[in-house]
Amino acid sequence: MKNLFALGAGLLFGAGLYVAMMADPNKVLAFLDLAGAWDPSLALVMVGAIAVTAVGFAVSRRMQTSFSGQAFGWPTLGKPDLKLLGGAALFGIGWGMTGYCPGPGFAALAVNPAEAVPYLLAMVAGMLAWDRGLSKRTSPG
Amino acid sequence: MTIDWASFTPWLALSGGALIGLSATLLWLGMGRIAGISGIAGGLFNLKEASGDRSWRLLFLLGLIGGALIVHLVTGGLFEVRSGYPIWLLIGGAMLVGIGTRMGSGCTSGHGVCGLARLSMRGLFATLTFMATAFITVFVIRHLFAFGGAV
């Protein structure tokens, strides 16, 4: 049951990324290039996505559990800290260097594997580097 | 700032964004999970994670690739595929994306879409931060160094 929701949500997400042209790194970089010929399209992707998602969150406040019976995994509402901001800063640099954030990186496998394969391998290597080593300075290796 | 109106695609952007919002809503109402791509991928590839939690992550990502492929085939391609991009920028940037999204617990989807949709302060500050460093990075690459016009 929950796997069906995951597959359906994945299909919608990939279709949305493609329709919004976020799978095109040239489009993304044209949005991030404020000093060049600026393409504001991607701001509207955020507007559309946030508006619909906000409705989803509002609906869930009237529900006991999700449709598959799993509890809602509300992320903890903490305050911003240096780890959050430092990570976000590094992520933004990487996004600006490549034109791909993680979702479009996966979507690009369908469109441009010559870029998506090295991108995803390096991204996962970076994730594992953080999870296994950089995040735990006390444990060796 | 000059706006490139010829490249502006407001309706595709809004409808693509709405589809992403429907996806996040389906995952949340359906199974109570946040549609954050870096978190979903991180949990899939981190081998220490409980394996029972892995199948839905894999199906979500396979669906994502499939959804993009279907629209690509149906539309006959909405854009030209990029080629000749400097590989060191691609790989170096991707490693920073990997480290940064794990360190900062999210990316464009988790912080930018889901975080802002529920008015999370952490989501807001993360989004402002990665937008700022992304704008600066593109400015440095394109206008300060102007890497051979290939970028």
PDB file of C-alpha atoms in Angstrom:
ATOM      1  CA  MET A   1       0.000   0.000   0.000  1.00  0.00           C
ATOM      2  CA  LYS A   2       2.594   2.536   1.070  1.00  0.00           C
ATOM      3  CA  ASN A   3       4.788   1.438  -1.834  1.00  0.00           C
ATOM      4  CA  LEU A   4       1.996   2.348  -4.261  1.00  0.00           C
ATOM      5  CA  PHE A   5       1.814   5.833  -2.784  1.00  0.00           C
ATOM      6  CA  ALA A   6       5.591   6.141  -3.106  1.00  0.00           C
ATOM      7  CA  LEU A   7       5.577   5.041  -6.750  1.00  0.00           C
ATOM      8  CA  GLY A   8       2.661   7.335  -7.625  1.00  0.00           C
ATOM      9  CA  ALA A   9       4.248  10.279  -5.848  1.00  0.00           C
ATOM     10  CA  GLY A  10       7.535   9.605  -7.640  1.00  0.00           C
ATOM     11  CA  LEU A  11       5.824   9.572 -11.053  1.00  0.00           C
ATOM     12  CA  LEU A  12       4.102  12.889 -10.291  1.00  0.00           C
ATOM     13  CA  PHE A  13       7.332  14.417  -9.010  1.00  0.00           C
ATOM     14  CA  GLY A  14       9.328  13.415 -12.081  1.00  0.00           C
ATOM     15  CA  ALA A  15       6.582  14.596 -14.440  1.00  0.00           C
ATOM     16  CA  GLY A  16       6.397  17.898 -12.554  1.00  0.00           C
ATOM     17  CA  LEU A  17      10.147  18.455 -12.696  1.00  0.00           C
ATOM     18  CA  TYR A  18      10.153  17.822 -16.428  1.00  0.00           C
ATOM     19  CA  VAL A  19       7.093  19.994 -17.185  1.00  0.00           C
ATOM     20  CA  ALA A  20       8.601  22.792 -15.089  1.00  0.00           C
ATOM     21  CA  MET A  21      11.846  22.276 -17.075  1.00  0.00           C
ATOM     22  CA  MET A  22      13.869  21.889 -13.918  1.00  0.00           C
ATOM     23  CA  ALA A  23      15.436  18.819 -15.529  1.00  0.00           C
ATOM     24  CA  ASP A  24      17.153  21.309 -17.862  1.00  0.00           C
ATOM     25  CA  PRO A  25      20.213  22.694 -16.043  1.00  0.00           C
ATOM     26  CA  ASN A  26      20.478  25.550 -18.558  1.00  0.00           C
ATOM     27  CA  LYS A  27      17.015  26.712 -17.469  1.00  0.00           C
ATOM     28  CA  VAL A  28      17.974  26.417 -13.799  1.00  0.00           C
ATOM     29  CA  LEU A  29      21.221  28.348 -14.281  1.00  0.00           C
ATOM     30  CA  ALA A  30      19.335  31.048 -16.233  1.00  0.00           C
ATOM     31  CA  PHE A  31      17.168  31.466 -13.121  1.00  0.00           C
ATOM     32  CA  LEU A  32      20.192  31.575 -10.822  1.00  0.00           C
ATOM     33  CA  ASP A  33      21.990  34.107 -13.048  1.00  0.00           C
ATOM     34  CA  LEU A  34      20.612  37.380 -11.706  1.00  0.00           C
ATOM     35  CA  ALA A  35      23.262  39.437 -13.504  1.00  0.00           C
ATOM     36  CA  GLY A  36      22.646  37.834 -16.901  1.00  0.00           C
ATOM     37  CA  ALA A  37      19.501  37.457 -18.995  1.00  0.00           C
ATOM     38  CA  TRP A  38      17.333  36.437 -16.053  1.00  0.00           C
ATOM     39  CA  ASP A  39      14.628  33.799 -16.536  1.00  0.00           C
ATOM     40  CA  PRO A  40      12.226  34.085 -13.565  1.00  0.00           C
ATOM     41  CA  SER A  41      10.271  30.894 -14.427  1.00  0.00           C
ATOM     42  CA  LEU A  42      11.538  28.772 -11.558  1.00  0.00           C
ATOM     43  CA  ALA A  43      10.161  31.160  -8.954  1.00  0.00           C
ATOM     44  CA  LEU A  44       6.713  30.159 -10.237  1.00  0.00           C
ATOM     45  CA  VAL A  45       7.589  26.473  -9.845  1.00  0.00           C
ATOM     46  CA  MET A  46       8.078  27.166  -6.148  1.00  0.00           C
ATOM     47  CA  VAL A  47       4.818  29.144  -5.965  1.00  0.00           C
ATOM     48  CA  GLY A  48       2.798  26.343  -7.579  1.00  0.00           C
ATOM     49  CA  ALA A  49       4.424  23.600  -5.515  1.00  0.00           C
ATOM     50  CA  ILE A  50       4.144  25.398  -2.177  1.00  0.00           C
ATOM     51  CA  ALA A  51       0.490  26.396  -2.739  1.00  0.00           C
ATOM     52  CA  VAL A  52      -0.595  22.792  -3.398  1.00  0.00           C
ATOM     53  CA  THR A  53       1.582  21.266  -0.668  1.00  0.00           C
ATOM     54  CA  ALA A  54       0.237  23.733   1.927  1.00  0.00           C
ATOM     55  CA  VAL A  55      -3.262  22.380   1.245  1.00  0.00           C
ATOM     56  CA  GLY A  56      -1.972  18.845   1.777  1.00  0.00           C
ATOM     57  CA  PHE A  57      -0.479  19.741   5.150  1.00  0.00           C
ATOM     58  CA  ALA A  58      -3.684  21.522   6.196  1.00  0.00           C
ATOM     59  CA  VAL A  59      -5.797  18.463   5.299  1.00  0.00           C
ATOM     60  CA  SER A  60      -3.498  16.168   7.295  1.00  0.00           C
ATOM     61  CA  ARG A  61      -4.101  18.121  10.492  1.00  0.00           C
ATOM     62  CA  ARG A  62      -7.654  16.714  10.464  1.00  0.00           C
ATOM     63  CA  MET A  63      -6.433  13.126  10.054  1.00  0.00           C
ATOM     64  CA  GLN A  64      -5.276  10.684  12.767  1.00  0.00           C
ATOM     65  CA  THR A  65      -2.819   8.813  10.530  1.00  0.00           C
ATOM     66  CA  SER A  66      -1.895   8.740   6.863  1.00  0.00           C
ATOM     67  CA  PHE A  67      -4.024   6.658   4.443  1.00  0.00           C
ATOM     68  CA  SER A  68      -1.672   3.675   4.750  1.00  0.00           C
ATOM     69  CA  GLY A  69      -1.969   3.814   8.550  1.00  0.00           C
ATOM     70  CA  GLN A  70       1.568   5.114   9.103  1.00  0.00           C
ATOM     71  CA  ALA A  71       1.941   8.021  11.510  1.00  0.00           C
ATOM     72  CA  PHE A  72       2.740  11.429  10.061  1.00  0.00           C
ATOM     73  CA  GLY A  73       6.466  12.024  10.312  1.00  0.00           C
ATOM     74  CA  TRP A  74       6.367  15.723  11.199  1.00  0.00           C
ATOM     75  CA  PRO A  75       9.930  17.023  11.113  1.00  0.00           C
ATOM     76  CA  THR A  76      10.992  18.596  14.395  1.00  0.00           C
ATOM     77  CA  LEU A  77      10.346  22.325  14.462  1.00  0.00           C
ATOM     78  CA  GLY A  78      13.697  23.429  15.851  1.00  0.00           C
ATOM     79  CA  LYS A  79      15.502  26.674  15.422  1.00  0.00           C
ATOM     80  CA  PRO A  80      17.948  27.181  12.578  1.00  0.00           C
ATOM     81  CA  ASP A  81      21.485  26.275  13.660  1.00  0.00           C
ATOM     82  CA  LEU A  82      24.954  26.463  12.141  1.00  0.00           C
ATOM     83  CA  LYS A  83      24.839  22.898  10.851  1.00  0.00           C
ATOM     84  CA  LEU A  84      21.621  23.638   8.935  1.00  0.00           C
ATOM     85  CA  LEU A  85      22.936  26.897   7.483  1.00  0.00           C
ATOM     86  CA  GLY A  86      26.402  25.528   6.716  1.00  0.00           C
ATOM     87  CA  GLY A  87      24.909  22.542   4.919  1.00  0.00           C
ATOM     88  CA  ALA A  88      22.469  24.736   2.999  1.00  0.00           C
ATOM     89  CA  ALA A  89      25.324  27.048   1.986  1.00  0.00           C
ATOM     90  CA  LEU A  90      27.410  24.136   0.613  1.00  0.00           C
ATOM     91  CA  PHE A  91      24.364  22.735  -1.172  1.00  0.00           C
ATOM     92  CA  GLY A  92      23.680  26.096  -2.837  1.00  0.00           C
ATOM     93  CA  ILE A  93      27.275  26.310  -4.090  1.00  0.00           C
ATOM     94  CA  GLY A  94      26.987  22.818  -5.574  1.00  0.00           C
ATOM     95  CA  TRP A  95      23.614  23.653  -7.143  1.00  0.00           C
ATOM     96  CA  GLY A  96      25.091  26.772  -8.747  1.00  0.00           C
ATOM     97  CA  MET A  97      28.125  24.830 -10.022  1.00  0.00           C
ATOM     98  CA  THR A  98      26.007  22.153 -11.711  1.00  0.00           C
ATOM     99  CA  GLY A  99      22.468  23.446 -12.354  1.00  0.00           C
ATOM    100  CA  TYR A 100      21.107  20.270 -10.750  1.00  0.00           C
ATOM    101  CA  CYS A 101      19.634  19.864  -7.289  1.00  0.00           C
ATOM    102  CA  PRO A 102      18.999  16.228  -6.238  1.00  0.00           C
ATOM    103  CA  GLY A 103      15.513  15.743  -7.789  1.00  0.00           C
ATOM    104  CA  PRO A 104      16.468  16.983 -11.259  1.00  0.00           C
ATOM    105  CA  GLY A 105      19.692  14.983 -10.951  1.00  0.00           C
ATOM    106  CA  PHE A 106      17.596  11.805 -10.845  1.00  0.00           C
ATOM    107  CA  ALA A 107      15.151  13.051 -13.493  1.00  0.00           C
ATOM    108  CA  ALA A 108      18.116  13.729 -15.792  1.00  0.00           C
ATOM    109  CA  LEU A 109      18.839   9.982 -15.867  1.00  0.00           C
ATOM    110  CA  ALA A 110      15.885   9.787 -18.268  1.00  0.00           C
ATOM    111  CA  VAL A 111      17.039  12.669 -20.431  1.00  0.00           C
ATOM    112  CA  ASN A 112      20.782  13.157 -20.182  1.00  0.00           C
ATOM    113  CA  PRO A 113      22.510  10.145 -18.587  1.00  0.00           C
ATOM    114  CA  ALA A 114      25.929  11.411 -19.722  1.00  0.00           C
ATOM    115  CA  GLU A 115      25.582  14.150 -17.100  1.00  0.00           C
ATOM    116  CA  ALA A 116      23.253  12.417 -14.645  1.00  0.00           C
ATOM    117  CA  VAL A 117      25.444   9.362 -14.004  1.00  0.00           C
ATOM    118  CA  PRO A 118      28.595  11.242 -12.910  1.00  0.00           C
ATOM    119  CA  TYR A 119      26.457  13.776 -11.046  1.00  0.00           C
ATOM    120  CA  LEU A 120      24.557  11.134  -9.061  1.00  0.00           C
ATOM    121  CA  LEU A 121      27.668   9.055  -8.306  1.00  0.00           C
ATOM    122  CA  ALA A 122      29.465  12.120  -6.949  1.00  0.00           C
ATOM    123  CA  MET A 123      26.374  13.268  -5.033  1.00  0.00           C
ATOM    124  CA  VAL A 124      25.936   9.894  -3.320  1.00  0.00           C
ATOM    125  CA  ALA A 125      29.670   9.834  -2.555  1.00  0.00           C
ATOM    126  CA  GLY A 126      29.264  13.218  -0.888  1.00  0.00           C
ATOM    127  CA  MET A 127      26.241  11.989   1.082  1.00  0.00           C
ATOM    128  CA  LEU A 128      28.115   8.927   2.317  1.00  0.00           C
ATOM    129  CA  ALA A 129      31.182  11.054   3.112  1.00  0.00           C
ATOM    130  CA  TRP A 130      29.018  13.134   5.430  1.00  0.00           C
ATOM    131  CA  ASP A 131      27.030  10.261   6.943  1.00  0.00           C
ATOM    132  CA  ARG A 132      30.020   8.007   7.528  1.00  0.00           C
ATOM    133  CA  GLY A 133      32.837  10.344   8.361  1.00  0.00           C
ATOM    134  CA  LEU A 134      32.493  14.095   8.343  1.00  0.00           C
ATOM    135  CA  SER A 135      29.494  14.100  10.696  1.00  0.00           C
ATOM    136  CA  LYS A 136      31.255  12.028  13.356  1.00  0.00           C
ATOM    137  CA  ARG A 137      34.558  13.645  14.100  1.00  0.00           C
ATOM    138  CA  THR A 138      35.057  11.484  17.189  1.00  0.00           C
ATOM    139  CA  SER A 139      34.977   8.066  15.503  1.00  0.00           C
ATOM    140  CA  PRO A 140      38.013   7.234  13.347  1.00  0.00           C
ATOM    141  CA  GLY A 141      37.289   6.413   9.695  1.00  0.00           C
TER     142      GLY A 141
ATOM    143  CA  MET B   1      18.993  43.059 -14.221  1.00  0.00           C
ATOM    144  CA  THR B   2      17.445  42.225 -17.589  1.00  0.00           C
ATOM    145  CA  ILE B   3      14.563  39.796 -17.726  1.00  0.00           C
ATOM    146  CA  ASP B   4      14.665  37.258 -20.547  1.00  0.00           C
ATOM    147  CA  TRP B   5      10.942  37.347 -21.418  1.00  0.00           C
ATOM    148  CA  ALA B   6      11.467  35.126 -24.479  1.00  0.00           C
ATOM    149  CA  SER B   7      12.551  32.242 -22.223  1.00  0.00           C
ATOM    150  CA  PHE B   8       9.917  32.904 -19.554  1.00  0.00           C
ATOM    151  CA  THR B   9       7.537  29.913 -19.306  1.00  0.00           C
ATOM    152  CA  PRO B  10       5.051  30.858 -16.570  1.00  0.00           C
ATOM    153  CA  TRP B  11       2.337  28.272 -17.308  1.00  0.00           C
ATOM    154  CA  LEU B  12       4.708  25.331 -17.613  1.00  0.00           C
ATOM    155  CA  ALA B  13       6.422  26.491 -14.416  1.00  0.00           C
ATOM    156  CA  LEU B  14       3.166  26.826 -12.478  1.00  0.00           C
ATOM    157  CA  SER B  15       1.722  23.535 -13.698  1.00  0.00           C
ATOM    158  CA  GLY B  16       4.988  21.670 -13.155  1.00  0.00           C
ATOM    159  CA  GLY B  17       5.124  23.152  -9.674  1.00  0.00           C
ATOM    160  CA  ALA B  18       1.520  22.079  -9.016  1.00  0.00           C
ATOM    161  CA  LEU B  19       2.418  18.500 -10.051  1.00  0.00           C
ATOM    162  CA  ILE B  20       5.339  18.570  -7.606  1.00  0.00           C
ATOM    163  CA  GLY B  21       2.931  19.826  -4.941  1.00  0.00           C
ATOM    164  CA  LEU B  22       0.492  17.001  -5.742  1.00  0.00           C
ATOM    165  CA  SER B  23       3.370  14.548  -5.382  1.00  0.00           C
ATOM    166  CA  ALA B  24       4.361  15.949  -1.991  1.00  0.00           C
ATOM    167  CA  THR B  25       0.713  15.857  -0.901  1.00  0.00           C
ATOM    168  CA  LEU B  26       0.249  12.255  -2.049  1.00  0.00           C
ATOM    169  CA  LEU B  27       3.381  11.074  -0.239  1.00  0.00           C
ATOM    170  CA  TRP B  28       2.396  12.950   2.920  1.00  0.00           C
ATOM    171  CA  LEU B  29      -1.297  11.971   3.069  1.00  0.00           C
ATOM    172  CA  GLY B  30      -0.579   8.483   1.721  1.00  0.00           C
ATOM    173  CA  MET B  31       2.292   7.431   3.942  1.00  0.00           C
ATOM    174  CA  GLY B  32       3.176  10.358   6.189  1.00  0.00           C
ATOM    175  CA  ARG B  33       6.575  11.083   4.639  1.00  0.00           C
ATOM    176  CA  ILE B  34       8.061  14.392   3.542  1.00  0.00           C
ATOM    177  CA  ALA B  35       8.900  14.521  -0.185  1.00  0.00           C
ATOM    178  CA  GLY B  36      12.494  15.605   0.295  1.00  0.00           C
ATOM    179  CA  ILE B  37      14.603  14.076  -2.456  1.00  0.00           C
ATOM    180  CA  SER B  38      17.958  14.277  -0.674  1.00  0.00           C
ATOM    181  CA  GLY B  39      16.460  12.646   2.421  1.00  0.00           C
ATOM    182  CA  ILE B  40      14.797   9.895   0.384  1.00  0.00           C
ATOM    183  CA  ALA B  41      18.005   9.212  -1.563  1.00  0.00           C
ATOM    184  CA  GLY B  42      20.213   9.497   1.525  1.00  0.00           C
ATOM    185  CA  GLY B  43      18.188   6.860   3.365  1.00  0.00           C
ATOM    186  CA  LEU B  44      18.291   4.567   0.347  1.00  0.00           C
ATOM    187  CA  PHE B  45      22.062   4.660  -0.105  1.00  0.00           C
ATOM    188  CA  ASN B  46      23.067   4.771   3.550  1.00  0.00           C
ATOM    189  CA  LEU B  47      23.579   1.054   4.117  1.00  0.00           C
ATOM    190  CA  LYS B  48      23.189   1.391   7.869  1.00  0.00           C
ATOM    191  CA  GLU B  49      19.510   2.307   7.494  1.00  0.00           C
ATOM    192  CA  ALA B  50      16.926  -0.376   8.347  1.00  0.00           C
ATOM    193  CA  SER B  51      16.340  -2.291   5.112  1.00  0.00           C
ATOM    194  CA  GLY B  52      12.538  -2.385   5.523  1.00  0.00           C
ATOM    195  CA  ASP B  53      12.552   1.339   4.990  1.00  0.00           C
ATOM    196  CA  ARG B  54      14.307   1.062   1.648  1.00  0.00           C
ATOM    197  CA  SER B  55      11.725  -0.279  -0.832  1.00  0.00           C
ATOM    198  CA  TRP B  56       9.483   2.814  -0.861  1.00  0.00           C
ATOM    199  CA  ARG B  57      12.506   5.065  -1.353  1.00  0.00           C
ATOM    200  CA  LEU B  58      13.643   3.042  -4.350  1.00  0.00           C
ATOM    201  CA  LEU B  59      10.127   3.001  -5.827  1.00  0.00           C
ATOM    202  CA  PHE B  60       9.780   6.764  -5.376  1.00  0.00           C
ATOM    203  CA  LEU B  61      13.058   7.451  -7.184  1.00  0.00           C
ATOM    204  CA  LEU B  62      12.293   4.943  -9.969  1.00  0.00           C
ATOM    205  CA  GLY B  63       8.891   6.616 -10.335  1.00  0.00           C
ATOM    206  CA  LEU B  64      10.573  10.016 -10.513  1.00  0.00           C
ATOM    207  CA  ILE B  65      12.869   8.887 -13.327  1.00  0.00           C
ATOM    208  CA  GLY B  66       9.918   7.190 -15.075  1.00  0.00           C
ATOM    209  CA  GLY B  67       7.687  10.255 -14.751  1.00  0.00           C
ATOM    210  CA  ALA B  68      10.330  12.463 -16.339  1.00  0.00           C
ATOM    211  CA  LEU B  69      10.893   9.899 -19.100  1.00  0.00           C
ATOM    212  CA  ILE B  70       7.158   9.635 -19.894  1.00  0.00           C
ATOM    213  CA  VAL B  71       6.747  13.408 -20.286  1.00  0.00           C
ATOM    214  CA  HIS B  72       9.983  13.555 -22.284  1.00  0.00           C
ATOM    215  CA  LEU B  73       8.675  10.927 -24.717  1.00  0.00           C
ATOM    216  CA  VAL B  74       5.122  12.305 -24.894  1.00  0.00           C
ATOM    217  CA  THR B  75       6.230  15.878 -25.581  1.00  0.00           C
ATOM    218  CA  GLY B  76       9.114  14.889 -27.830  1.00  0.00           C
ATOM    219  CA  GLY B  77      11.471  16.892 -25.609  1.00  0.00           C
ATOM    220  CA  LEU B  78      10.791  20.356 -24.198  1.00  0.00           C
ATOM    221  CA  PHE B  79      14.415  21.484 -24.163  1.00  0.00           C
ATOM    222  CA  GLU B  80      17.816  20.826 -25.652  1.00  0.00           C
ATOM    223  CA  VAL B  81      20.015  18.429 -23.709  1.00  0.00           C
ATOM    224  CA  ARG B  82      23.133  20.123 -22.335  1.00  0.00           C
ATOM    225  CA  SER B  83      26.491  18.815 -23.518  1.00  0.00           C
ATOM    226  CA  GLY B  84      30.100  19.852 -23.152  1.00  0.00           C
ATOM    227  CA  TYR B  85      29.687  21.145 -19.604  1.00  0.00           C
ATOM    228  CA  PRO B  86      32.995  21.078 -17.666  1.00  0.00           C
ATOM    229  CA  ILE B  87      33.104  17.717 -15.886  1.00  0.00           C
ATOM    230  CA  TRP B  88      35.053  19.079 -12.908  1.00  0.00           C
ATOM    231  CA  LEU B  89      32.266  21.568 -12.199  1.00  0.00           C
ATOM    232  CA  LEU B  90      29.676  18.801 -12.489  1.00  0.00           C
ATOM    233  CA  ILE B  91      31.479  16.359 -10.190  1.00  0.00           C
ATOM    234  CA  GLY B  92      32.797  18.914  -7.694  1.00  0.00           C
ATOM    235  CA  GLY B  93      29.394  20.557  -7.453  1.00  0.00           C
ATOM    236  CA  ALA B  94      27.608  17.230  -7.054  1.00  0.00           C
ATOM    237  CA  MET B  95      29.875  16.280  -4.130  1.00  0.00           C
ATOM    238  CA  LEU B  96      29.024  19.585  -2.432  1.00  0.00           C
ATOM    239  CA  VAL B  97      25.321  18.883  -3.070  1.00  0.00           C
ATOM    240  CA  GLY B  98      25.722  15.477  -1.406  1.00  0.00           C
ATOM    241  CA  ILE B  99      27.641  16.743   1.637  1.00  0.00           C
ATOM    242  CA  GLY B 100      25.542  19.890   2.025  1.00  0.00           C
ATOM    243  CA  THR B 101      22.134  18.230   1.800  1.00  0.00           C
ATOM    244  CA  ARG B 102      23.053  15.641   4.439  1.00  0.00           C
ATOM    245  CA  MET B 103      24.705  18.211   6.718  1.00  0.00           C
ATOM    246  CA  GLY B 104      21.778  20.618   6.281  1.00  0.00           C
ATOM    247  CA  SER B 105      19.111  17.874   6.325  1.00  0.00           C
ATOM    248  CA  GLY B 106      17.445  18.798   3.043  1.00  0.00           C
ATOM    249  CA  CYS B 107      17.440  20.360  -0.399  1.00  0.00           C
ATOM    250  CA  THR B 108      15.126  22.364  -2.657  1.00  0.00           C
ATOM    251  CA  SER B 109      12.189  19.985  -2.165  1.00  0.00           C
ATOM    252  CA  GLY B 110      12.429  19.272   1.564  1.00  0.00           C
ATOM    253  CA  HIS B 111      13.302  22.786   2.745  1.00  0.00           C
ATOM    254  CA  GLY B 112      12.101  24.886  -0.189  1.00  0.00           C
ATOM    255  CA  VAL B 113       8.750  23.239  -0.961  1.00  0.00           C
ATOM    256  CA  CYS B 114       7.694  21.193   2.082  1.00  0.00           C
ATOM    257  CA  GLY B 115       9.416  23.420   4.667  1.00  0.00           C
ATOM    258  CA  LEU B 116       7.987  26.660   3.343  1.00  0.00           C
ATOM    259  CA  ALA B 117       4.546  25.064   2.818  1.00  0.00           C
ATOM    260  CA  ARG B 118       4.289  24.399   6.544  1.00  0.00           C
ATOM    261  CA  LEU B 119       5.926  27.699   7.549  1.00  0.00           C
ATOM    262  CA  SER B 120       8.996  26.070   9.118  1.00  0.00           C
ATOM    263  CA  MET B 121      11.656  28.527  10.284  1.00  0.00           C
ATOM    264  CA  ARG B 122      14.392  25.986   9.590  1.00  0.00           C
ATOM    265  CA  GLY B 123      13.033  25.513   6.067  1.00  0.00           C
ATOM    266  CA  LEU B 124      12.899  29.261   5.506  1.00  0.00           C
ATOM    267  CA  PHE B 125      16.451  29.931   6.714  1.00  0.00           C
ATOM    268  CA  ALA B 126      17.844  26.966   4.787  1.00  0.00           C
ATOM    269  CA  THR B 127      16.083  28.098   1.603  1.00  0.00           C
ATOM    270  CA  LEU B 128      17.295  31.702   1.918  1.00  0.00           C
ATOM    271  CA  THR B 129      20.832  30.404   2.499  1.00  0.00           C
ATOM    272  CA  PHE B 130      21.055  27.997  -0.426  1.00  0.00           C
ATOM    273  CA  MET B 131      19.372  30.470  -2.776  1.00  0.00           C
ATOM    274  CA  ALA B 132      21.924  33.118  -1.769  1.00  0.00           C
ATOM    275  CA  THR B 133      24.984  30.885  -2.226  1.00  0.00           C
ATOM    276  CA  ALA B 134      23.600  29.541  -5.526  1.00  0.00           C
ATOM    277  CA  PHE B 135      23.106  33.085  -6.890  1.00  0.00           C
ATOM    278  CA  ILE B 136      26.621  34.059  -5.765  1.00  0.00           C
ATOM    279  CA  THR B 137      28.178  30.900  -7.214  1.00  0.00           C
ATOM    280  CA  VAL B 138      26.613  31.432 -10.642  1.00  0.00           C
ATOM    281  CA  PHE B 139      27.702  35.077 -10.577  1.00  0.00           C
ATOM    282  CA  VAL B 140      31.285  34.093  -9.785  1.00  0.00           C
ATOM    283  CA  ILE B 141      31.378  31.351 -12.431  1.00  0.00           C
ATOM    284  CA  ARG B 142      29.656  33.257 -15.241  1.00  0.00           C
ATOM    285  CA  HIS B 143      30.653  36.861 -14.666  1.00  0.00           C
ATOM    286  CA  LEU B 144      33.883  36.918 -12.649  1.00  0.00           C
ATOM    287  CA  PHE B 145      35.659  34.021 -14.338  1.00  0.00           C
ATOM    288  CA  ALA B 146      33.486  33.519 -17.434  1.00  0.00           C
ATOM    289  CA  PHE B 147      34.668  29.972 -18.064  1.00  0.00           C
ATOM    290  CA  GLY B 148      35.143  29.957 -21.815  1.00  0.00           C
ATOM    291  CA  GLY B 149      31.488  30.705 -22.533  1.00  0.00           C
ATOM    292  CA  ALA B 150      30.804  26.997 -22.080  1.00  0.00           C
ATOM    293  CA  VAL B 151      29.023  27.486 -18.787  1.00  0.00           C
TER     294      VAL B 151
END
